[in-house]
Amino acid sequence: MKLYTKTGDDGGTGLFDGSRVRKDDLRVEAYGTIDELNAWIGLTICAIGQAAEREKFDDLHMRLTQVQAELFTLGAELATPAAAAQAKKIPHVAPEQSHRLEQWIDEAAAAASPLKTFVLPGGSPLAAHLHLCRTVSRRAERRVVTLAGQTPINPEIIIYLNRLSDLFFAWARMANHFVGVADVPWNP
């Protein structure tokens, strides 16, 4: 199978239901940002392999991999219009997934020192990668909110992305704590 199809040479792309839209369509922008987030998570997983005391991050590695799989499914849901017959066949984001993210947030927050000030992205390289994932997650959430203003989407997607960005923040702080690097405080 060839990697190029030439079907997008006119600036269009196909959705899962076979319909075609412009590549700058809000739906494509939303699931494209999810794809970008997934790539940043992949880079973050690579950073775990280079982290000091990387064995402390085995759970984080496993959880990031799980989030990647969930984001791939979430992207498929966004790439399928709700009215399409295929929409029933695509797995959907469920409340249980957001609840699990909340549990992970609580665990990560408990592992780090109490938050007393705003923090800037940074500290350790791994924390900086996680902060970058947080910002891309926030952008993905904004894109999905914009899409939801024009067409019906599963509201659980927005909730999941909102929790996910909080989780990346908690994981960044945990990563700094695990390697003994202080968070970078914001000093206005």
Tab-separated table of C-alpha atoms in Angstrom:
chain	number	residue	atom	x	y	z
A	1	MET	CA	0.000	0.000	0.000
A	2	LYS	CA	1.389	3.395	-0.978
A	3	LEU	CA	1.582	6.163	1.606
A	4	TYR	CA	0.310	8.766	-0.814
A	5	THR	CA	-3.114	8.668	-2.424
A	6	LYS	CA	-3.181	12.079	-4.142
A	7	THR	CA	-6.824	12.444	-3.032
A	8	GLY	CA	-5.867	15.412	-0.856
A	9	ASP	CA	-4.043	17.330	-3.558
A	10	ASP	CA	-7.044	19.634	-3.955
A	11	GLY	CA	-6.971	20.637	-0.264
A	12	GLY	CA	-9.645	18.165	0.757
A	13	THR	CA	-9.661	15.125	3.010
A	14	GLY	CA	-12.031	12.257	3.734
A	15	LEU	CA	-13.845	11.677	6.988
A	16	PHE	CA	-14.612	8.202	8.338
A	17	ASP	CA	-18.086	8.268	6.799
A	18	GLY	CA	-16.602	8.837	3.333
A	19	SER	CA	-17.656	12.480	3.088
A	20	ARG	CA	-15.049	15.021	2.038
A	21	VAL	CA	-14.235	18.327	3.687
A	22	ARG	CA	-11.544	20.970	3.333
A	23	LYS	CA	-8.359	20.309	5.292
A	24	ASP	CA	-8.965	23.482	7.298
A	25	ASP	CA	-12.445	22.322	8.380
A	26	LEU	CA	-13.051	22.701	12.125
A	27	ARG	CA	-13.467	18.948	12.480
A	28	VAL	CA	-10.111	18.285	10.821
A	29	GLU	CA	-8.499	21.022	12.930
A	30	ALA	CA	-9.874	19.376	16.095
A	31	TYR	CA	-8.738	15.829	15.392
A	32	GLY	CA	-5.511	17.117	13.853
A	33	THR	CA	-4.661	18.835	17.133
A	34	ILE	CA	-5.413	15.583	18.951
A	35	ASP	CA	-2.961	13.890	16.577
A	36	GLU	CA	-0.343	16.553	17.367
A	37	LEU	CA	-0.880	15.989	21.091
A	38	ASN	CA	-0.397	12.276	20.562
A	39	ALA	CA	2.929	12.947	18.839
A	40	TRP	CA	4.073	15.163	21.723
A	41	ILE	CA	3.149	12.391	24.144
A	42	GLY	CA	5.314	10.034	22.094
A	43	LEU	CA	8.225	12.435	22.462
A	44	THR	CA	7.519	12.667	26.190
A	45	ILE	CA	7.640	8.881	26.485
A	46	CYS	CA	11.063	9.035	24.815
A	47	ALA	CA	12.114	11.634	27.406
A	48	ILE	CA	11.236	9.167	30.165
A	49	GLY	CA	13.908	6.861	28.775
A	50	GLN	CA	16.437	9.656	29.234
A	51	ALA	CA	15.229	10.795	32.665
A	52	ALA	CA	17.305	10.432	35.779
A	53	GLU	CA	15.970	7.573	37.899
A	54	ARG	CA	13.688	6.510	35.034
A	55	GLU	CA	12.470	3.465	36.944
A	56	LYS	CA	10.410	5.913	39.039
A	57	PHE	CA	8.468	6.672	35.866
A	58	ASP	CA	7.328	3.167	34.899
A	59	ASP	CA	3.708	3.945	35.835
A	60	LEU	CA	3.856	7.269	33.998
A	61	HIS	CA	5.160	5.513	30.885
A	62	MET	CA	2.312	2.985	31.032
A	63	ARG	CA	-0.299	5.689	31.615
A	64	LEU	CA	0.987	7.903	28.817
A	65	THR	CA	0.783	4.937	26.467
A	66	GLN	CA	-2.811	4.345	27.581
A	67	VAL	CA	-3.653	8.017	26.987
A	68	GLN	CA	-2.151	7.755	23.487
A	69	ALA	CA	-4.484	4.871	22.654
A	70	GLU	CA	-7.466	6.762	24.059
A	71	LEU	CA	-6.575	9.866	22.064
A	72	PHE	CA	-6.402	7.795	18.894
A	73	THR	CA	-9.937	6.577	19.599
A	74	LEU	CA	-11.049	10.109	20.495
A	75	GLY	CA	-9.664	11.325	17.166
A	76	ALA	CA	-11.615	8.658	15.335
A	77	GLU	CA	-14.769	9.774	17.112
A	78	LEU	CA	-14.122	13.374	16.056
A	79	ALA	CA	-13.422	12.259	12.459
A	80	THR	CA	-16.866	10.661	12.268
A	81	PRO	CA	-19.883	12.987	12.040
A	82	ALA	CA	-22.473	12.081	14.695
A	83	ALA	CA	-25.167	11.523	12.055
A	84	ALA	CA	-23.042	9.049	10.089
A	85	ALA	CA	-23.942	5.359	10.188
A	86	GLN	CA	-20.323	4.605	11.140
A	87	ALA	CA	-20.684	6.719	14.312
A	88	LYS	CA	-22.340	3.802	16.095
A	89	LYS	CA	-19.350	1.561	15.357
A	90	ILE	CA	-16.709	3.970	16.701
A	91	PRO	CA	-15.853	3.680	20.412
A	92	HIS	CA	-16.875	6.796	22.323
A	93	VAL	CA	-15.210	8.626	25.186
A	94	ALA	CA	-17.050	7.662	28.375
A	95	PRO	CA	-17.328	9.324	31.801
A	96	GLU	CA	-15.297	6.503	33.362
A	97	GLN	CA	-12.245	7.629	31.418
A	98	SER	CA	-12.404	11.151	32.853
A	99	HIS	CA	-12.941	9.728	36.341
A	100	ARG	CA	-9.785	7.639	35.942
A	101	LEU	CA	-7.869	10.753	34.916
A	102	GLU	CA	-9.125	12.440	38.097
A	103	GLN	CA	-7.739	9.563	40.156
A	104	TRP	CA	-4.401	9.894	38.400
A	105	ILE	CA	-4.411	13.666	39.056
A	106	ASP	CA	-4.993	13.059	42.761
A	107	GLU	CA	-2.168	10.488	42.891
A	108	ALA	CA	0.287	12.759	41.084
A	109	ALA	CA	-0.646	15.783	43.204
A	110	ALA	CA	-0.137	13.754	46.388
A	111	ALA	CA	3.366	12.766	45.214
A	112	ALA	CA	4.514	16.405	44.853
A	113	SER	CA	4.706	19.152	47.441
A	114	PRO	CA	1.596	21.278	47.964
A	115	LEU	CA	1.148	23.954	45.330
A	116	LYS	CA	1.759	27.406	46.859
A	117	THR	CA	2.320	29.583	43.794
A	118	PHE	CA	1.851	29.617	40.059
A	119	VAL	CA	4.609	27.709	38.308
A	120	LEU	CA	6.221	28.263	34.944
A	121	PRO	CA	6.756	25.374	32.533
A	122	GLY	CA	10.120	23.796	33.157
A	123	GLY	CA	12.287	22.354	35.849
A	124	SER	CA	13.432	18.997	34.545
A	125	PRO	CA	13.395	18.105	30.829
A	126	LEU	CA	10.629	15.554	31.436
A	127	ALA	CA	8.488	18.122	33.254
A	128	ALA	CA	9.010	20.570	30.379
A	129	HIS	CA	7.779	17.910	27.929
A	130	LEU	CA	4.714	17.300	30.104
A	131	HIS	CA	3.991	21.037	30.266
A	132	LEU	CA	4.143	21.155	26.471
A	133	CYS	CA	1.623	18.295	26.334
A	134	ARG	CA	-0.563	20.326	28.713
A	135	THR	CA	-0.595	23.340	26.416
A	136	VAL	CA	-1.352	21.289	23.302
A	137	SER	CA	-4.108	19.514	25.229
A	138	ARG	CA	-5.611	22.904	26.083
A	139	ARG	CA	-5.471	23.917	22.423
A	140	ALA	CA	-7.136	20.650	21.416
A	141	GLU	CA	-9.868	21.372	23.946
A	142	ARG	CA	-10.391	24.848	22.447
A	143	ARG	CA	-10.632	23.373	18.947
A	144	VAL	CA	-13.201	20.809	20.087
A	145	VAL	CA	-15.234	23.494	21.878
A	146	THR	CA	-15.280	25.514	18.651
A	147	LEU	CA	-16.385	22.431	16.711
A	148	ALA	CA	-19.098	21.705	19.304
A	149	GLY	CA	-20.481	25.185	18.656
A	150	GLN	CA	-21.226	24.144	15.072
A	151	THR	CA	-22.070	20.458	15.167
A	152	PRO	CA	-23.082	17.871	17.748
A	153	ILE	CA	-20.187	16.105	19.434
A	154	ASN	CA	-19.914	13.847	22.460
A	155	PRO	CA	-19.643	16.263	25.428
A	156	GLU	CA	-17.444	13.730	27.236
A	157	ILE	CA	-14.652	14.604	24.789
A	158	ILE	CA	-14.424	18.138	26.193
A	159	ILE	CA	-14.482	16.850	29.776
A	160	TYR	CA	-11.764	14.296	29.007
A	161	LEU	CA	-9.499	16.921	27.407
A	162	ASN	CA	-10.069	19.317	30.295
A	163	ARG	CA	-9.017	16.666	32.819
A	164	LEU	CA	-6.120	15.579	30.629
A	165	SER	CA	-4.536	19.035	30.632
A	166	ASP	CA	-4.831	19.131	34.440
A	167	LEU	CA	-3.223	15.703	34.549
A	168	PHE	CA	-0.260	16.839	32.469
A	169	PHE	CA	0.265	19.707	34.928
A	170	ALA	CA	0.139	17.308	37.891
A	171	TRP	CA	2.489	14.887	36.135
A	172	ALA	CA	4.959	17.708	35.379
A	173	ARG	CA	5.097	18.639	39.048
A	174	MET	CA	5.435	14.975	40.018
A	175	ALA	CA	8.266	14.514	37.509
A	176	ASN	CA	10.183	17.432	38.999
A	177	HIS	CA	9.629	16.065	42.495
A	178	PHE	CA	10.804	12.560	41.540
A	179	VAL	CA	14.139	13.855	40.225
A	180	GLY	CA	14.612	16.436	42.969
A	181	VAL	CA	14.202	19.507	40.767
A	182	ALA	CA	12.119	22.388	42.037
A	183	ASP	CA	9.199	23.733	40.053
A	184	VAL	CA	9.945	27.108	38.480
A	185	PRO	CA	7.917	29.655	40.475
A	186	TRP	CA	6.289	32.565	38.729
A	187	ASN	CA	7.688	35.794	40.122
A	188	PRO	CA	5.712	38.659	38.580
